[in-house]
CSV table of C-alpha atoms and ligand atoms in Angstrom, one decimal:
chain,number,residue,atom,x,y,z
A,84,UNK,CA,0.0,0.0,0.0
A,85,UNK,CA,1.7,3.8,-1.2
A,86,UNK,CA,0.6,5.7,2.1
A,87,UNK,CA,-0.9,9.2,1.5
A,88,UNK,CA,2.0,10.7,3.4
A,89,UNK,CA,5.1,9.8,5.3
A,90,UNK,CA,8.2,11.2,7.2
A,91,UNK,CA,11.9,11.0,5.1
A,92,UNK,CA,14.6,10.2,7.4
A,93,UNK,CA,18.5,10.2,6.2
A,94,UNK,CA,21.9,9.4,7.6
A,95,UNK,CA,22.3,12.8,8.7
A,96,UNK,CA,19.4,13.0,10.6
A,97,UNK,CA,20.0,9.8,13.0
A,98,UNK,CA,23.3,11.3,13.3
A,99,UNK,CA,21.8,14.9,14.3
A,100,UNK,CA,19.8,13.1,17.3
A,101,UNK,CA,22.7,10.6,18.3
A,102,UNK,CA,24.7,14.1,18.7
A,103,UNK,CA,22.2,15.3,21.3
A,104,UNK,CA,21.5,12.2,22.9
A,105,UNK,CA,25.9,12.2,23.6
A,106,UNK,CA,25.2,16.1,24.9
A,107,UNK,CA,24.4,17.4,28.2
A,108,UNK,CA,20.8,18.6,27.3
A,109,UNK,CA,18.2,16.4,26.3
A,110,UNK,CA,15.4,18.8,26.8
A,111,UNK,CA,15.1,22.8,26.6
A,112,UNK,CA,18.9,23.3,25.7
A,113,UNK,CA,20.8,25.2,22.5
A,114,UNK,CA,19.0,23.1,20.1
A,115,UNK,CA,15.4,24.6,20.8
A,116,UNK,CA,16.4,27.7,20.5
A,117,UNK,CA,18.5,27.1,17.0
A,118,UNK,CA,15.3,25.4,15.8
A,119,UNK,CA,13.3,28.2,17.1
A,120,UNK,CA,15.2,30.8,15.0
A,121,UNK,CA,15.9,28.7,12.2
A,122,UNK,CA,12.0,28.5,11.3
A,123,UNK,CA,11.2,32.1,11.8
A,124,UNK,CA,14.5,33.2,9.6
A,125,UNK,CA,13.0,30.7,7.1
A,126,UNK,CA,9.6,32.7,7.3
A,127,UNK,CA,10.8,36.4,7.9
A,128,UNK,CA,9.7,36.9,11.5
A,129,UNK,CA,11.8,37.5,14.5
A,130,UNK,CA,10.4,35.3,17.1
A,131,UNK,CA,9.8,30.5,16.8
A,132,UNK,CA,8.4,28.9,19.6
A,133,UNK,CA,8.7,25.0,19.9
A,134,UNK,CA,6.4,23.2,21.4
A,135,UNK,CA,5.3,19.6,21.8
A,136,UNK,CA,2.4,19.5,18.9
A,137,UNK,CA,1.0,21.7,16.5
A,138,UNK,CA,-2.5,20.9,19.0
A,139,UNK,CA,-0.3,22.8,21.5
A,140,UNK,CA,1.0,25.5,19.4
A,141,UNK,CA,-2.6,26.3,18.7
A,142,UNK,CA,-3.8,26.0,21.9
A,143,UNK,CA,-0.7,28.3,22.8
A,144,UNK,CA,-1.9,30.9,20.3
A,145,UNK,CA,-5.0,31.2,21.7
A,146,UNK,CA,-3.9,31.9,25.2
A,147,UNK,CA,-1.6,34.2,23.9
A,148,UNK,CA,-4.3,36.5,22.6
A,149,UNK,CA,-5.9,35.9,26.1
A,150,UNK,CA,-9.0,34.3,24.7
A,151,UNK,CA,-11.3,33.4,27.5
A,152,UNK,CA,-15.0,32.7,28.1
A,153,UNK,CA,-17.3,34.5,25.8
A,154,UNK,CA,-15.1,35.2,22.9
A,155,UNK,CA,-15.6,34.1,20.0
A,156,UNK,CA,-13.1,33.0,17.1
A,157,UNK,CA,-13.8,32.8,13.8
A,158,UNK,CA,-12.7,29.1,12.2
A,159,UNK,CA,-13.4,27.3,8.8
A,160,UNK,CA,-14.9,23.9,8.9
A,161,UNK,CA,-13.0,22.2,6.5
A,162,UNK,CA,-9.8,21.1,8.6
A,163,UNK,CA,-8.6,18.9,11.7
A,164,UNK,CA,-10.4,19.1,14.7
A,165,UNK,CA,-8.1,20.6,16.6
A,166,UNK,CA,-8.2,24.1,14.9
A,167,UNK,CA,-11.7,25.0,16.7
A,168,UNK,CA,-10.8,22.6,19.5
A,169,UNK,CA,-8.3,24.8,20.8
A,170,UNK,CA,-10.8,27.8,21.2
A,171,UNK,CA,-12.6,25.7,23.8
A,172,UNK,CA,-9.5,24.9,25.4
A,173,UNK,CA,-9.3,28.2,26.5
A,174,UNK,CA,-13.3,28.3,27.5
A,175,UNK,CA,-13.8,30.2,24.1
A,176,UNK,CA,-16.7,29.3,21.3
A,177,UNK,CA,-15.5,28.7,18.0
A,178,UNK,CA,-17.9,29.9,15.2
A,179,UNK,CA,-17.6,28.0,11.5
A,180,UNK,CA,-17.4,30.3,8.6
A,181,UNK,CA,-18.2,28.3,5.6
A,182,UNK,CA,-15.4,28.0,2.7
A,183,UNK,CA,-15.0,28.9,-1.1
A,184,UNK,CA,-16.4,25.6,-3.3
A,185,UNK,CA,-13.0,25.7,-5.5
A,186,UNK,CA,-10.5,26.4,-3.3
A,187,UNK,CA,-12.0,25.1,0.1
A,188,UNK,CA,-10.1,28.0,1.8
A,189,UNK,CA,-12.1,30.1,4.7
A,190,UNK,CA,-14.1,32.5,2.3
A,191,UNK,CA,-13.8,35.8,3.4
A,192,UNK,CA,-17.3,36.9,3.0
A,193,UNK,CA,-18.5,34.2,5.3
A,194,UNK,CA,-16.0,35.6,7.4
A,195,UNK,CA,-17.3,39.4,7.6
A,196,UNK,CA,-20.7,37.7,8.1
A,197,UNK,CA,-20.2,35.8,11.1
A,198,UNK,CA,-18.6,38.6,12.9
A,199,UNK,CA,-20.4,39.9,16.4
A,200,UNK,CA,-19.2,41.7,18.8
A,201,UNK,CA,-17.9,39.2,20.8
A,202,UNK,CA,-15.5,37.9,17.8
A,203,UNK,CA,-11.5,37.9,19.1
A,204,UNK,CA,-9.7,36.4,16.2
A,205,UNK,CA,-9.6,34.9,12.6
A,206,UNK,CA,-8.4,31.7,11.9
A,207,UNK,CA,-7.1,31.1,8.8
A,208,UNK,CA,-6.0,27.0,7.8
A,209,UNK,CA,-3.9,27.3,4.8
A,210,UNK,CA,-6.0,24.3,3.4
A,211,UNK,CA,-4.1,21.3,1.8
A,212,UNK,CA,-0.9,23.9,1.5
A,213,UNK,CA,-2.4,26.7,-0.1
A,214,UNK,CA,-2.4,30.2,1.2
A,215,UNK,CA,-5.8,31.8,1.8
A,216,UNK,CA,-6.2,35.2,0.9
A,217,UNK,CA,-4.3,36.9,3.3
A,218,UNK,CA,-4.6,40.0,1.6
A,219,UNK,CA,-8.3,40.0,2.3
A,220,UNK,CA,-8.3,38.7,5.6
A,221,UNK,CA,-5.7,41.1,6.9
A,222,UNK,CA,-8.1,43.8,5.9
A,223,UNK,CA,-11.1,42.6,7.4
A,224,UNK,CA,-9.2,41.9,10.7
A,225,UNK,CA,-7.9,45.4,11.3
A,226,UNK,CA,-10.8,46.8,10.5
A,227,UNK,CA,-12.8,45.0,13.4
A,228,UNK,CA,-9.9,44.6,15.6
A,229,UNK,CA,-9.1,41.2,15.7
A,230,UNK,CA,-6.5,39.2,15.3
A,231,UNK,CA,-5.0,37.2,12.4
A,232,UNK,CA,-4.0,33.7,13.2
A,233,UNK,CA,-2.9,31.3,10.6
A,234,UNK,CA,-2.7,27.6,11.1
A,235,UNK,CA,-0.1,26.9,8.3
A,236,UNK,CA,0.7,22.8,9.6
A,237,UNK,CA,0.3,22.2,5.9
A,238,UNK,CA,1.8,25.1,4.7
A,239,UNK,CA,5.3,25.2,5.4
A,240,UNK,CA,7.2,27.1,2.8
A,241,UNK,CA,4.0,28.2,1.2
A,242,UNK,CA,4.4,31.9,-0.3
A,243,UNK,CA,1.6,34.4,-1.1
A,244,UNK,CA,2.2,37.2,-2.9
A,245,UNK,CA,6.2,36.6,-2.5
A,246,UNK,CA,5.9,36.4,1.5
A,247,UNK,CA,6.2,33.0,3.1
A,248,UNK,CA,3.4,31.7,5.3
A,249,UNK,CA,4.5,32.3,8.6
A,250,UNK,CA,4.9,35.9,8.2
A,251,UNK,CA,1.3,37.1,6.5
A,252,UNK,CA,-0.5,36.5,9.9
A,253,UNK,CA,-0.4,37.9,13.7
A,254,UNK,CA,1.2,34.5,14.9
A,255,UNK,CA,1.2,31.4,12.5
A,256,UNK,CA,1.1,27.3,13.8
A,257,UNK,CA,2.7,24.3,12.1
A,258,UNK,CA,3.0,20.7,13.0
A,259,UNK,CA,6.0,18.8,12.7
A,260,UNK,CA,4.3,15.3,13.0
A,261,UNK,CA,5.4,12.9,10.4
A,262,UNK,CA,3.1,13.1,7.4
A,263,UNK,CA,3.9,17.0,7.5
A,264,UNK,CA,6.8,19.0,5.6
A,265,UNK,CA,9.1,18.5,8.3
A,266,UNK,CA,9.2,15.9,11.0
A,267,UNK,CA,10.6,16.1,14.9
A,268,UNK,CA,8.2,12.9,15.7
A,269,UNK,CA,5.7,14.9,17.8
A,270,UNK,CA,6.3,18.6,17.4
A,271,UNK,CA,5.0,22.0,16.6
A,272,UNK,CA,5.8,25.7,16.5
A,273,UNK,CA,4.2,29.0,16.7
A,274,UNK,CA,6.2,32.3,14.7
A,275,UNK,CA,5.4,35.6,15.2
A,276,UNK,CA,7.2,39.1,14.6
A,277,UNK,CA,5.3,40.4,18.1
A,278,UNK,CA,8.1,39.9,21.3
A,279,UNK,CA,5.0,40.3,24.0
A,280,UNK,CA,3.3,37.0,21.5
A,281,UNK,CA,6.3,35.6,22.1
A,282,UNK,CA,7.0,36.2,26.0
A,283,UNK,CA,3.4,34.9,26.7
A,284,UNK,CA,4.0,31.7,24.0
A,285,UNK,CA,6.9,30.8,26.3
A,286,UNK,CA,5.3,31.4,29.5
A,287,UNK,CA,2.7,29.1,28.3
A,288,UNK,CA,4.3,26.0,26.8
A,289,UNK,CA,6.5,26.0,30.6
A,290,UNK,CA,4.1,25.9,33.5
A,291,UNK,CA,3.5,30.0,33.5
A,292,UNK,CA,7.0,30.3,35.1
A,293,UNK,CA,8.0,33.3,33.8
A,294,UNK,CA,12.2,31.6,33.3
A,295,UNK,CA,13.3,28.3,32.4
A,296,UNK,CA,15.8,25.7,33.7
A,297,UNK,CA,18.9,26.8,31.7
A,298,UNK,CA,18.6,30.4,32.3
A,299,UNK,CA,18.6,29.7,35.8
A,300,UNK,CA,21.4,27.7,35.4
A,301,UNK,CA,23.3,30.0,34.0
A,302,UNK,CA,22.3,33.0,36.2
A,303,UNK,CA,23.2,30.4,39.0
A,304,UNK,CA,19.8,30.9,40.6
A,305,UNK,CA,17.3,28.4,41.9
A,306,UNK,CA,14.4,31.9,42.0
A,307,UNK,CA,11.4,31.1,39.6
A,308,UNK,CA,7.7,32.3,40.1
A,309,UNK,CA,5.1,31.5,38.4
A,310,UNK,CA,2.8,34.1,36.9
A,311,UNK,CA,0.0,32.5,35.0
A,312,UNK,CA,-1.1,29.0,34.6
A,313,UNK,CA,0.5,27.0,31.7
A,314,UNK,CA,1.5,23.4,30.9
A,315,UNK,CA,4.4,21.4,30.1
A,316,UNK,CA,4.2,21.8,26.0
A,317,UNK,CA,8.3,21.7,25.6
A,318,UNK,CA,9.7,20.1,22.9
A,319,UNK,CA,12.7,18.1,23.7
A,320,UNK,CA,16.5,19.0,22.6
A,321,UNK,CA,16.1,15.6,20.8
A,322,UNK,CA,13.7,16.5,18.5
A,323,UNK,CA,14.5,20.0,17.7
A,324,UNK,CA,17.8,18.6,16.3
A,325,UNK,CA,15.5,16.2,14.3
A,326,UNK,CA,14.2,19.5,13.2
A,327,UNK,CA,17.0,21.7,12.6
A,328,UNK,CA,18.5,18.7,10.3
A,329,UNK,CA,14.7,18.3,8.4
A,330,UNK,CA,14.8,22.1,8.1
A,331,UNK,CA,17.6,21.9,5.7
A,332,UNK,CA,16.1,19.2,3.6
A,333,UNK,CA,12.9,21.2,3.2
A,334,UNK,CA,13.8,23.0,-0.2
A,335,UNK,CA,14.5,20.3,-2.0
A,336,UNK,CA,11.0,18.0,-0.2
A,337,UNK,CA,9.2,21.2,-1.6
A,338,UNK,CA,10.3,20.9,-5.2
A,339,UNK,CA,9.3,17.1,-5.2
A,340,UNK,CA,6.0,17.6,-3.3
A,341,UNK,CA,5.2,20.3,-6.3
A,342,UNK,CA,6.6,17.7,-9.2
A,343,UNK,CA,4.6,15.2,-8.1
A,344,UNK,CA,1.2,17.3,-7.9
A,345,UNK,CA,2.1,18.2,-11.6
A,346,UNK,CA,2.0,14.9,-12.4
A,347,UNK,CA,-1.3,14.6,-11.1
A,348,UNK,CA,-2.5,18.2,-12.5
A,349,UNK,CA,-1.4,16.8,-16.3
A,350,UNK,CA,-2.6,13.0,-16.0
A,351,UNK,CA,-5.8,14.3,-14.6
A,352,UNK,CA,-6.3,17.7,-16.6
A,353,UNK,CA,-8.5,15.5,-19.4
A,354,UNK,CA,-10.9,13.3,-17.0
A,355,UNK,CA,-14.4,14.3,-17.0
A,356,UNK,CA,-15.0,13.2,-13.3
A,357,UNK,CA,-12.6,14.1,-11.6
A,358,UNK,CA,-11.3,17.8,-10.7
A,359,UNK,CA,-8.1,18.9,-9.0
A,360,UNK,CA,-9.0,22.4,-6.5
A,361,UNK,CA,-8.5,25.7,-8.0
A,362,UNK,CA,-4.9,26.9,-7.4
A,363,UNK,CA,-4.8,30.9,-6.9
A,364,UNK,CA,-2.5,33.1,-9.3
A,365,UNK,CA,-1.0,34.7,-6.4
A,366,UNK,CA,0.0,31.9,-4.3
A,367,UNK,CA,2.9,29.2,-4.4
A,368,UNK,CA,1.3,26.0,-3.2
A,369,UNK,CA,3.4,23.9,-0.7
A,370,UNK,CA,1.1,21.0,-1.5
A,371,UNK,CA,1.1,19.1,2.0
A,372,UNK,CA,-2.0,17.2,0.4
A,373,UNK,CA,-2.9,16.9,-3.4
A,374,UNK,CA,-6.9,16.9,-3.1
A,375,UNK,CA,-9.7,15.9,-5.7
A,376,UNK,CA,-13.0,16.3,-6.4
A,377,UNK,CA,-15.2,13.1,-7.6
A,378,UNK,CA,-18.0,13.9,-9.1
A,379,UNK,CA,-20.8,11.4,-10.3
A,380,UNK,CA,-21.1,11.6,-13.8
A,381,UNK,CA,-22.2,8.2,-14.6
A,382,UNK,CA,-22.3,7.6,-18.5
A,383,UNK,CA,-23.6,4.6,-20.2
A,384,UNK,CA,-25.1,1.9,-18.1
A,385,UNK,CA,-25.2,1.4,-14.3
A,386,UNK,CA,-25.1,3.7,-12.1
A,387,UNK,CA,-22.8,6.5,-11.2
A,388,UNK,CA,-20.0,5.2,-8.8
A,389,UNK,CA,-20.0,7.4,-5.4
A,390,UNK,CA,-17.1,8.8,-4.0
A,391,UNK,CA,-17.3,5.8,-1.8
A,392,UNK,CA,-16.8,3.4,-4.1
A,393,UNK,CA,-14.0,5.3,-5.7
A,394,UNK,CA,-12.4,5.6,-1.7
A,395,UNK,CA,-12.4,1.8,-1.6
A,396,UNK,CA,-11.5,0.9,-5.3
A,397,UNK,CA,-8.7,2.7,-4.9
A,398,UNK,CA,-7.0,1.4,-1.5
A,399,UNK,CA,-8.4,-2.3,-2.9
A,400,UNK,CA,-5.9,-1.0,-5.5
A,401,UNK,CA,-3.0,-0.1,-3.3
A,402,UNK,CA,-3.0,3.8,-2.8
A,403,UNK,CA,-3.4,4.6,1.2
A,404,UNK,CA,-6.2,7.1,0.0
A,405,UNK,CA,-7.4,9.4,2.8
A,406,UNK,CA,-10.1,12.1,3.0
A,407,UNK,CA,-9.4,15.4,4.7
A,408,UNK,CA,-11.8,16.3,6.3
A,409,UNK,CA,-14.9,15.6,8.2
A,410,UNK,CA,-16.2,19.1,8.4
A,411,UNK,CA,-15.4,19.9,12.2
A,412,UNK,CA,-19.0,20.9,12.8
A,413,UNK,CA,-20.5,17.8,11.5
A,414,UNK,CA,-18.7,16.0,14.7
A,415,UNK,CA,-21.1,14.7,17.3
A,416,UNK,CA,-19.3,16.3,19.8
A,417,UNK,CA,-19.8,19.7,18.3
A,418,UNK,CA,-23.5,18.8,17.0
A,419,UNK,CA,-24.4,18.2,20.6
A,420,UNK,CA,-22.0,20.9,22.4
A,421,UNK,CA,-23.0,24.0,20.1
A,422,UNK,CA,-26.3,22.9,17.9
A,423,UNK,CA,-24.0,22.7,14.7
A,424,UNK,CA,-25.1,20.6,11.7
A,425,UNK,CA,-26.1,20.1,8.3
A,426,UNK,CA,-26.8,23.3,6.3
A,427,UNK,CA,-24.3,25.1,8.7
A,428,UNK,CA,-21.5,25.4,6.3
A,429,UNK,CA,-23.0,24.6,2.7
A,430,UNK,CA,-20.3,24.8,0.9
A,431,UNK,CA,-17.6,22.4,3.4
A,432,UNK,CA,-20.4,19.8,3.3
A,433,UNK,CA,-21.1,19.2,-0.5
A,434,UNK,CA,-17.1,19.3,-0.7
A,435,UNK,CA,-17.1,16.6,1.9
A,436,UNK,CA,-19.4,14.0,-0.4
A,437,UNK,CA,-16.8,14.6,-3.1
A,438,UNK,CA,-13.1,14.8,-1.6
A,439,UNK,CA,-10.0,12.5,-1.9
A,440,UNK,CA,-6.5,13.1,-0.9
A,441,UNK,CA,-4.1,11.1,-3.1
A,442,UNK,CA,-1.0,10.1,-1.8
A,443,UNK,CA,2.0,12.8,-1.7
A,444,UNK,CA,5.4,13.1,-0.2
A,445,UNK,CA,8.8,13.8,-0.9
A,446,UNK,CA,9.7,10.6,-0.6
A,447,UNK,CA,7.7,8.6,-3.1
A,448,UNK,CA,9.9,7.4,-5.9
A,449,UNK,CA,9.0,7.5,-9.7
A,450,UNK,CA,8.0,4.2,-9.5
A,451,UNK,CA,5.3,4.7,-6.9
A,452,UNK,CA,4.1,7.7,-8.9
A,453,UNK,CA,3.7,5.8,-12.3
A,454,UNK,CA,1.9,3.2,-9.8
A,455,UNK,CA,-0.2,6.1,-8.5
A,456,UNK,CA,-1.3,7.3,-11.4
A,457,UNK,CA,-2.0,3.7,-13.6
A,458,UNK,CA,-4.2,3.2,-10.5
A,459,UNK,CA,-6.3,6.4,-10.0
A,460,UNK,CA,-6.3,6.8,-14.0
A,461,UNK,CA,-7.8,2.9,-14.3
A,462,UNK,CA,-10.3,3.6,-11.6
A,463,UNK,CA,-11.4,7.4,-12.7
A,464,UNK,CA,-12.3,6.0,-16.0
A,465,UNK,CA,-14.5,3.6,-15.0
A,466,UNK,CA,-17.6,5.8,-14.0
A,467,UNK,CA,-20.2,3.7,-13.2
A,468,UNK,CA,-20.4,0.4,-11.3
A,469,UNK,CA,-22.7,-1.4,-13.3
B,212,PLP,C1,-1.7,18.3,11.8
B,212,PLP,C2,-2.6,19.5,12.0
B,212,PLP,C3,-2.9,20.0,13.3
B,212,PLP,C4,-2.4,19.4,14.5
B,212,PLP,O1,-1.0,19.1,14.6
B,212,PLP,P1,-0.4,18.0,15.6
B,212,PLP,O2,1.0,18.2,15.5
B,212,PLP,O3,-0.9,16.7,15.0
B,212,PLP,O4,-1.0,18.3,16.9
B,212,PLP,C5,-3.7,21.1,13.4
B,212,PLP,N1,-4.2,21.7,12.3
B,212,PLP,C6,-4.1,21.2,11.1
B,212,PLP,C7,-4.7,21.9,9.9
B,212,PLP,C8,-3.3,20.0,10.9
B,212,PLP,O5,-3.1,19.5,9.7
């Protein structure tokens, strides 16, 4: 079975952990922080903050903006749970703003429209790897007073309009678990250009204590207090050497995440049925998933094959097919916490019926992408199941 994603691991990064693991620090030593500002020089922002997930990262975010009991933050359905999830950490209500049918990014009208006075923040998921449109968003944000957040976990090295993702928002998350661009196991990291962001990120991911074990060591002080409640969401010296090693890779995982979508774009371009999403003129896609639409043509005899039936013909085939996502407010928990449901988000839903994610990542050989497409091409064609 060809996965839909999967981590790629070399010599040099087993070598990059074994150093640390000879080192004196195995948690929150010099390699945090030289992951920490390697990410946010590769974005253009002053200020990384590593910590343990991109779940964590998020849920970081949010306390940094001091979100609390009857805010409200704006969030598309169409993404992982975990992206409105961490609004409720926080005692906040996440409120679903339905996204564009081509594009499946947060649409920016639904966006204006679901804004009360309560409303804290925008949450922006850079859906699949492409940007949304940060142009509008910025504007609509600083026009109510809220802030911009960007959950980028697929987006890493995305660009829109020549700026990276990572720098277009007010703080921006990604995920460093292994089917993303870069892998540290478990992992995650918030950027942001704002030092009081960042002060409150840290505080956060460490208990609230306002200093951490090695700058007390080296002011040779036991002192800490703790000034606000946090958690333990440190990433380990272990896996931000992982990091720093994947870092340097990512170029070159981008270029063959963005070949093999081609691929897919030109053996795909002529079939009736199927539809790759609309890709934005102004945006460089960092493709962390390569996402189609089936739709039920059915010609000839028989009738149309669902979605479904495509799903399964296609792992009965071999290809670890996936669909991203449930629309977070068709979740029972949601449906029974906040009233959500069908007709909600009109747009997410009828995308749901219709999505696949095909497998993608950088290390899939030619082989396996010949394999790919003989597959998907043998079972696209065949529209009906009669
Ligand atoms: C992966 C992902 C997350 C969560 O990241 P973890 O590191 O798995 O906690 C959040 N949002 C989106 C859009 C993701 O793809």
């Amino acid at each position: 079975m060809i996965p839909y994603g999967r981590q790629y691991i070399d010599g040099l990064d087993i070598q990059a952990v074994v150093e640390v693991l000879q080192s004196d620090w195995l948690t929150t030593g010099p390699k945090v922080t030289e992951f920490e500002q390697a990410v946010a020089d590769y974005v253009g922002v002053h200020y990384g903050v590593a910590v343990s997930s991109g779940t964590a990262a998020l849920h970081c975010a949010m306390f940094a903006l001091a979100i609390g009991p009857g805010d409200e933050v704006i969030v598309p359905p169409m993404t992982f749970a975990a992206t409105a999830n961490c609004v409720l950490f926080q005692g906040g209500k996440p409120v679903f703003a339905d996204v564009e049918p081509e594009t499946l990014l947060i649409d920016p009208d639904q966006v204006e429209a679901k804004i009360s006075d309560r409303t804290k923040a925008i949450m922006a998921v850079d859906y699949t790897g492409q940007p949304c449109d940060y142009g509008r968003l910025r504007e609509i944000a600083d026009r109510h007073g809220l802030a911009l957040v960007a959950d980028g976990c697929h987006a890493l090295g995305a660009e829109y309009q020549g700026r990276r993702v990572g720098s277009l928002a007010d703080m921006t998350v990604f995920s460093f678990h292994p089917v993303k661009h870069i892998a540290t196991g478990e992992g995650g990291m918030i950027v942001t250009d704002n030092p009081e962001f960042s002060r409150r990120l840290k505080l956060f991911r460490n208990h609230g204590i306002s200093t951490d074990f090695r700058q007390r060591e080296e002011q040779g002080s036991w002192f800490y207090e703790m000034t606000d409640l946090g958690y333990n969401y440190r990433l380990s010296d272990i896996q931000c050497a992982l990091g720093v090693s994947q870092l340097k890779k990512l170029p070159g995982f981008l270029e063959r995440r963005r070949e093999i979508a081609r691929r897919y774009d030109e053996a795909f371009g002529e079939l009736e049925s199927v539809s790759p999403l609309k890709v934005n003129p102004e945006v460089r896609h960092a493709y962390h998933l390569y996402v189609i639409k089936w739709q039920e043509k059915g010609k000839g005899k028989g009738k149309p094959r669902s979605r479904t039936e495509v799903f399964q013909a296609l792992r009965q085939g071999g290809l670890g097919v996936n669909v991203h996502y449930i629309p977070v407010h068709l979740h029972p928990f949601y449906r029974q916490r906040f009233g959500t449901g069908p007709g909600l988000c009109p747009a997410a839903e009828g995308a749901y019926e219709q999505i696949l994610s095909l497998p993608l990542f950088p290390g899939m050989t030619d082989q396996e992408v010949r394999e790919a497409l003989e597959i998907c091409t043998r079972i696209f064609q065949s529209q009906t199941s009669g």
